[in-house]
Short mmCIF file of N, CA and C in Angstrom, two decimals:
data_model
loop_
_atom_site.label_atom_id
_atom_site.label_comp_id
_atom_site.label_asym_id
_atom_site.label_seq_id
_atom_site.Cartn_x
_atom_site.Cartn_y
_atom_site.Cartn_z
N UNK A 16 13.38 3.85 15.71
CA UNK A 16 11.95 3.99 15.57
C UNK A 16 11.63 5.46 15.30
N UNK A 17 10.77 5.69 14.36
CA UNK A 17 10.34 7.05 14.05
C UNK A 17 9.37 7.54 15.13
N UNK A 18 9.24 8.86 15.26
CA UNK A 18 8.41 9.39 16.33
C UNK A 18 6.96 8.93 16.27
N UNK A 19 6.30 8.91 15.11
CA UNK A 19 4.89 8.46 15.11
C UNK A 19 4.72 7.05 15.70
N UNK A 20 5.65 6.16 15.43
CA UNK A 20 5.56 4.81 15.98
C UNK A 20 5.80 4.82 17.50
N UNK A 21 6.74 5.67 17.94
CA UNK A 21 7.01 5.78 19.38
C UNK A 21 5.79 6.36 20.11
N UNK A 22 5.15 7.35 19.52
CA UNK A 22 3.95 7.93 20.11
C UNK A 22 2.85 6.89 20.20
N UNK A 23 2.68 6.12 19.15
CA UNK A 23 1.66 5.07 19.15
C UNK A 23 1.95 4.03 20.23
N UNK A 24 3.20 3.65 20.40
CA UNK A 24 3.56 2.68 21.44
C UNK A 24 3.25 3.24 22.83
N UNK A 25 3.53 4.51 23.02
CA UNK A 25 3.25 5.18 24.30
C UNK A 25 1.76 5.17 24.60
N UNK A 26 0.96 5.58 23.63
CA UNK A 26 -0.49 5.66 23.82
C UNK A 26 -1.12 4.27 23.97
N UNK A 27 -0.61 3.30 23.23
CA UNK A 27 -1.10 1.93 23.34
C UNK A 27 -0.83 1.38 24.73
N UNK A 28 0.34 1.67 25.28
CA UNK A 28 0.66 1.22 26.64
C UNK A 28 -0.29 1.84 27.66
N UNK A 29 -0.65 3.10 27.46
CA UNK A 29 -1.60 3.74 28.38
C UNK A 29 -2.97 3.07 28.26
N UNK A 30 -3.47 2.98 27.05
CA UNK A 30 -4.82 2.41 26.86
C UNK A 30 -4.93 0.98 27.38
N UNK A 31 -3.85 0.22 27.26
CA UNK A 31 -3.88 -1.19 27.69
C UNK A 31 -3.40 -1.37 29.13
N UNK A 32 -3.10 -0.24 29.80
CA UNK A 32 -2.65 -0.27 31.20
C UNK A 32 -1.39 -1.13 31.36
N UNK A 33 -0.50 -1.05 30.40
CA UNK A 33 0.75 -1.80 30.38
C UNK A 33 1.84 -0.94 31.04
N UNK A 34 2.00 -1.10 32.36
CA UNK A 34 2.93 -0.25 33.09
C UNK A 34 4.36 -0.41 32.60
N UNK A 35 4.82 -1.63 32.39
CA UNK A 35 6.20 -1.84 31.93
C UNK A 35 6.41 -1.20 30.55
N UNK A 36 5.45 -1.43 29.65
CA UNK A 36 5.55 -0.84 28.32
C UNK A 36 5.53 0.68 28.38
N UNK A 37 4.69 1.22 29.24
CA UNK A 37 4.62 2.67 29.41
C UNK A 37 5.95 3.22 29.92
N UNK A 38 6.48 2.60 30.98
CA UNK A 38 7.71 3.11 31.58
C UNK A 38 8.91 3.02 30.64
N UNK A 39 8.86 2.11 29.68
CA UNK A 39 9.93 2.04 28.67
C UNK A 39 9.97 3.29 27.82
N UNK A 40 8.88 4.06 27.80
CA UNK A 40 8.80 5.27 26.98
C UNK A 40 9.03 6.55 27.78
N UNK A 41 9.37 6.43 29.08
CA UNK A 41 9.48 7.58 29.96
C UNK A 41 10.93 7.90 30.29
N UNK A 42 11.30 9.17 30.16
CA UNK A 42 12.63 9.68 30.50
C UNK A 42 12.83 9.67 32.01
N UNK A 43 14.04 9.42 32.50
CA UNK A 43 14.27 9.41 33.95
C UNK A 43 13.89 10.72 34.65
N UNK A 44 13.98 11.85 33.96
CA UNK A 44 13.67 13.14 34.57
C UNK A 44 12.34 13.70 34.06
N UNK A 45 11.41 12.81 33.74
CA UNK A 45 10.12 13.24 33.20
C UNK A 45 9.33 14.06 34.22
N UNK A 46 8.50 14.97 33.69
CA UNK A 46 7.55 15.71 34.52
C UNK A 46 6.15 15.44 33.99
N UNK A 47 5.19 15.55 34.92
CA UNK A 47 3.79 15.31 34.60
C UNK A 47 2.96 16.34 35.35
N UNK A 48 2.08 17.03 34.62
CA UNK A 48 1.13 17.93 35.25
C UNK A 48 -0.26 17.42 34.94
N UNK A 49 -0.98 17.06 36.01
CA UNK A 49 -2.34 16.53 35.89
C UNK A 49 -3.33 17.67 35.68
N UNK A 50 -4.54 17.36 35.21
CA UNK A 50 -5.53 18.42 34.98
C UNK A 50 -5.85 19.26 36.22
N UNK A 51 -5.69 18.67 37.41
CA UNK A 51 -5.98 19.43 38.63
C UNK A 51 -4.80 20.26 39.11
N UNK A 52 -3.70 20.26 38.35
CA UNK A 52 -2.52 21.06 38.69
C UNK A 52 -1.46 20.30 39.46
N UNK A 53 -1.70 19.07 39.83
CA UNK A 53 -0.69 18.27 40.54
C UNK A 53 0.54 18.13 39.64
N UNK A 54 1.71 18.39 40.23
CA UNK A 54 2.98 18.34 39.50
C UNK A 54 3.81 17.18 40.03
N UNK A 55 4.24 16.31 39.13
CA UNK A 55 5.10 15.18 39.48
C UNK A 55 6.40 15.30 38.70
N UNK A 56 7.51 14.97 39.37
CA UNK A 56 8.80 15.04 38.69
C UNK A 56 9.59 13.78 38.96
N UNK A 57 10.14 13.24 37.90
CA UNK A 57 10.97 12.04 37.98
C UNK A 57 10.19 10.79 37.63
N UNK A 58 10.89 9.86 37.04
CA UNK A 58 10.27 8.62 36.56
C UNK A 58 9.62 7.85 37.70
N UNK A 59 10.22 7.86 38.89
CA UNK A 59 9.65 7.13 40.02
C UNK A 59 8.29 7.70 40.41
N UNK A 60 8.17 9.01 40.47
CA UNK A 60 6.89 9.65 40.82
C UNK A 60 5.85 9.38 39.74
N UNK A 61 6.26 9.46 38.49
CA UNK A 61 5.35 9.19 37.37
C UNK A 61 4.91 7.73 37.42
N UNK A 62 5.84 6.83 37.72
CA UNK A 62 5.52 5.40 37.81
C UNK A 62 4.54 5.13 38.95
N UNK A 63 4.74 5.77 40.08
CA UNK A 63 3.84 5.57 41.22
C UNK A 63 2.41 6.00 40.86
N UNK A 64 2.27 7.16 40.22
CA UNK A 64 0.95 7.62 39.82
C UNK A 64 0.31 6.62 38.85
N UNK A 65 1.07 6.20 37.83
CA UNK A 65 0.51 5.31 36.82
C UNK A 65 0.22 3.91 37.36
N UNK A 66 0.97 3.46 38.34
CA UNK A 66 0.67 2.17 38.97
C UNK A 66 -0.73 2.20 39.56
N UNK A 67 -1.04 3.27 40.27
CA UNK A 67 -2.38 3.41 40.86
C UNK A 67 -3.44 3.57 39.78
N UNK A 68 -3.19 4.47 38.82
CA UNK A 68 -4.18 4.74 37.77
C UNK A 68 -4.45 3.50 36.93
N UNK A 69 -3.39 2.82 36.51
CA UNK A 69 -3.56 1.63 35.68
C UNK A 69 -4.28 0.52 36.44
N UNK A 70 -4.23 0.54 37.77
CA UNK A 70 -4.93 -0.45 38.57
C UNK A 70 -6.43 -0.23 38.65
N UNK A 71 -6.90 0.92 38.20
CA UNK A 71 -8.33 1.24 38.20
C UNK A 71 -8.94 0.71 36.90
N UNK A 72 -9.84 -0.27 36.96
CA UNK A 72 -10.37 -0.87 35.74
C UNK A 72 -11.50 -0.09 35.07
N UNK A 73 -11.95 1.01 35.68
CA UNK A 73 -13.17 1.67 35.23
C UNK A 73 -12.99 2.70 34.12
N UNK A 74 -11.80 3.19 33.91
CA UNK A 74 -11.63 4.30 32.97
C UNK A 74 -11.27 3.82 31.56
N UNK A 75 -11.53 4.70 30.63
CA UNK A 75 -11.08 4.52 29.25
C UNK A 75 -10.83 5.90 28.68
N UNK A 76 -10.02 5.96 27.65
CA UNK A 76 -9.80 7.25 26.99
C UNK A 76 -9.67 7.05 25.50
N UNK A 77 -10.10 8.08 24.80
CA UNK A 77 -9.97 8.13 23.35
C UNK A 77 -9.17 9.39 23.01
N UNK A 78 -8.28 9.27 22.07
CA UNK A 78 -7.47 10.42 21.69
C UNK A 78 -7.64 10.72 20.21
N UNK A 79 -7.52 11.98 19.89
CA UNK A 79 -7.49 12.43 18.50
C UNK A 79 -6.29 13.36 18.37
N UNK A 80 -5.46 13.10 17.39
CA UNK A 80 -4.27 13.91 17.19
C UNK A 80 -4.65 15.27 16.62
N UNK A 81 -4.19 16.31 17.29
CA UNK A 81 -4.40 17.69 16.84
C UNK A 81 -3.18 18.16 16.07
N UNK A 82 -1.99 17.85 16.61
CA UNK A 82 -0.76 18.28 15.97
C UNK A 82 0.40 17.41 16.45
N UNK A 83 1.30 17.09 15.53
CA UNK A 83 2.54 16.40 15.85
C UNK A 83 3.66 17.13 15.12
N UNK A 84 4.76 17.35 15.83
CA UNK A 84 5.88 18.04 15.21
C UNK A 84 7.20 17.50 15.77
N UNK A 85 8.18 17.37 14.91
CA UNK A 85 9.52 16.99 15.34
C UNK A 85 10.51 18.04 14.88
N UNK A 86 11.56 18.21 15.67
CA UNK A 86 12.64 19.13 15.33
C UNK A 86 13.92 18.55 15.92
N UNK A 87 14.71 17.92 15.08
CA UNK A 87 15.95 17.32 15.56
C UNK A 87 15.67 16.21 16.55
N UNK A 88 16.17 16.40 17.78
CA UNK A 88 16.02 15.38 18.81
C UNK A 88 14.85 15.67 19.74
N UNK A 89 13.93 16.53 19.33
CA UNK A 89 12.74 16.86 20.12
C UNK A 89 11.49 16.62 19.28
N UNK A 90 10.42 16.25 19.96
CA UNK A 90 9.14 16.05 19.29
C UNK A 90 8.02 16.29 20.29
N UNK A 91 6.89 16.75 19.76
CA UNK A 91 5.74 16.88 20.64
C UNK A 91 4.48 16.47 19.90
N UNK A 92 3.50 16.10 20.72
CA UNK A 92 2.19 15.75 20.19
C UNK A 92 1.15 16.47 21.03
N UNK A 93 0.19 17.07 20.36
CA UNK A 93 -0.96 17.68 21.02
C UNK A 93 -2.16 16.81 20.66
N UNK A 94 -2.83 16.29 21.68
CA UNK A 94 -3.95 15.38 21.49
C UNK A 94 -5.20 15.93 22.18
N UNK A 95 -6.32 15.68 21.57
CA UNK A 95 -7.61 15.94 22.20
C UNK A 95 -8.04 14.62 22.83
N UNK A 96 -8.45 14.66 24.11
CA UNK A 96 -8.76 13.44 24.85
C UNK A 96 -10.20 13.48 25.35
N UNK A 97 -10.87 12.36 25.23
CA UNK A 97 -12.17 12.14 25.88
C UNK A 97 -11.93 11.01 26.87
N UNK A 98 -12.15 11.32 28.14
CA UNK A 98 -11.87 10.40 29.25
C UNK A 98 -13.17 10.03 29.93
N UNK A 99 -13.44 8.73 30.04
CA UNK A 99 -14.63 8.22 30.72
C UNK A 99 -14.21 7.45 31.96
N UNK A 100 -14.95 7.66 33.05
CA UNK A 100 -14.62 6.98 34.31
C UNK A 100 -15.87 6.92 35.17
N UNK A 101 -15.72 6.34 36.35
CA UNK A 101 -16.79 6.29 37.34
C UNK A 101 -16.35 7.09 38.56
N UNK A 102 -17.27 7.87 39.13
CA UNK A 102 -16.95 8.61 40.35
C UNK A 102 -16.97 7.64 41.54
N UNK A 103 -16.62 8.10 42.75
CA UNK A 103 -16.58 7.19 43.91
C UNK A 103 -17.91 6.50 44.21
N UNK A 104 -19.02 7.09 43.77
CA UNK A 104 -20.33 6.45 43.97
C UNK A 104 -20.70 5.51 42.83
N UNK A 105 -19.83 5.36 41.85
CA UNK A 105 -20.08 4.47 40.73
C UNK A 105 -20.85 5.09 39.58
N UNK A 106 -21.03 6.41 39.61
CA UNK A 106 -21.74 7.09 38.53
C UNK A 106 -20.76 7.46 37.42
N UNK A 107 -21.13 7.20 36.18
CA UNK A 107 -20.23 7.54 35.07
C UNK A 107 -20.11 9.05 34.87
N UNK A 108 -18.92 9.45 34.47
CA UNK A 108 -18.69 10.84 34.08
C UNK A 108 -17.70 10.88 32.93
N UNK A 109 -17.66 12.01 32.26
CA UNK A 109 -16.76 12.19 31.11
C UNK A 109 -16.07 13.53 31.22
N UNK A 110 -14.79 13.56 30.90
CA UNK A 110 -13.99 14.78 30.86
C UNK A 110 -13.35 14.89 29.49
N UNK A 111 -13.24 16.13 29.02
CA UNK A 111 -12.50 16.40 27.78
C UNK A 111 -11.33 17.30 28.13
N UNK A 112 -10.19 16.98 27.56
CA UNK A 112 -9.01 17.79 27.85
C UNK A 112 -8.00 17.67 26.71
N UNK A 113 -7.01 18.58 26.76
CA UNK A 113 -5.89 18.52 25.83
C UNK A 113 -4.72 17.87 26.54
N UNK A 114 -4.00 17.07 25.81
CA UNK A 114 -2.82 16.38 26.31
C UNK A 114 -1.65 16.78 25.42
N UNK A 115 -0.65 17.39 26.04
CA UNK A 115 0.58 17.73 25.32
C UNK A 115 1.69 16.81 25.81
N UNK A 116 2.30 16.10 24.90
CA UNK A 116 3.38 15.18 25.20
C UNK A 116 4.65 15.65 24.50
N UNK A 117 5.70 15.88 25.27
CA UNK A 117 6.98 16.33 24.73
C UNK A 117 7.99 15.21 24.93
N UNK A 118 8.62 14.79 23.83
CA UNK A 118 9.59 13.71 23.85
C UNK A 118 10.96 14.21 23.44
N UNK A 119 11.98 13.49 23.87
CA UNK A 119 13.34 13.76 23.43
C UNK A 119 13.97 12.43 22.97
N UNK A 120 14.86 12.52 22.02
CA UNK A 120 15.52 11.34 21.46
C UNK A 120 16.77 11.04 22.28
N UNK A 121 16.82 9.86 22.89
CA UNK A 121 17.94 9.44 23.71
C UNK A 121 18.44 8.10 23.21
N UNK A 122 19.66 8.09 22.69
CA UNK A 122 20.27 6.85 22.19
C UNK A 122 19.33 6.09 21.27
N UNK A 123 18.70 6.82 20.35
CA UNK A 123 17.85 6.21 19.34
C UNK A 123 16.43 5.89 19.79
N UNK A 124 16.07 6.26 21.04
CA UNK A 124 14.73 6.00 21.56
C UNK A 124 14.05 7.30 21.93
N UNK A 125 12.78 7.45 21.55
CA UNK A 125 11.99 8.61 21.94
C UNK A 125 11.45 8.38 23.34
N UNK A 126 11.81 9.28 24.27
CA UNK A 126 11.36 9.16 25.65
C UNK A 126 10.55 10.38 26.05
N UNK A 127 9.47 10.14 26.77
CA UNK A 127 8.61 11.21 27.26
C UNK A 127 9.36 12.04 28.29
N UNK A 128 9.45 13.34 28.03
CA UNK A 128 10.11 14.24 28.96
C UNK A 128 9.09 15.07 29.74
N UNK A 129 7.95 15.39 29.09
CA UNK A 129 6.93 16.19 29.77
C UNK A 129 5.55 15.81 29.27
N UNK A 130 4.62 15.71 30.22
CA UNK A 130 3.22 15.34 29.95
C UNK A 130 2.35 16.40 30.64
N UNK A 131 1.61 17.18 29.85
CA UNK A 131 0.78 18.27 30.37
C UNK A 131 -0.66 18.01 30.00
N UNK A 132 -1.53 17.95 31.00
CA UNK A 132 -2.97 17.74 30.81
C UNK A 132 -3.70 19.01 31.16
N UNK A 133 -4.59 19.48 30.26
CA UNK A 133 -5.30 20.72 30.47
C UNK A 133 -6.77 20.53 30.12
N UNK A 134 -7.65 20.72 31.12
CA UNK A 134 -9.09 20.62 30.86
C UNK A 134 -9.53 21.66 29.85
N UNK A 135 -10.52 21.30 29.04
CA UNK A 135 -11.10 22.22 28.07
C UNK A 135 -12.06 23.15 28.77
#
């Protein structure tokens, strides 16, 4: 699979809250940095976070590709994200941030190695 298709599969799994599909795209030693600075390392920690997040029915996100680049067995995507959710009182809010996704090619599959979220 070419990187653009792998990226699309990854993002589709997120948007559809497909945990199994999402985890198929994640490297065992993946890292994740959330917009608030929380750092997670390892597929199990990333899976635990996404299990909780995907269980929340209130959020949605839209992405726009800013840049995609591949170099050998590495690839990254920089995306602009608009995230909509409800606060604990049920009031809607919106956040905009940049999402950087770094993938590596492992046995013919593109796997997410690092996910960095940065508020605008």
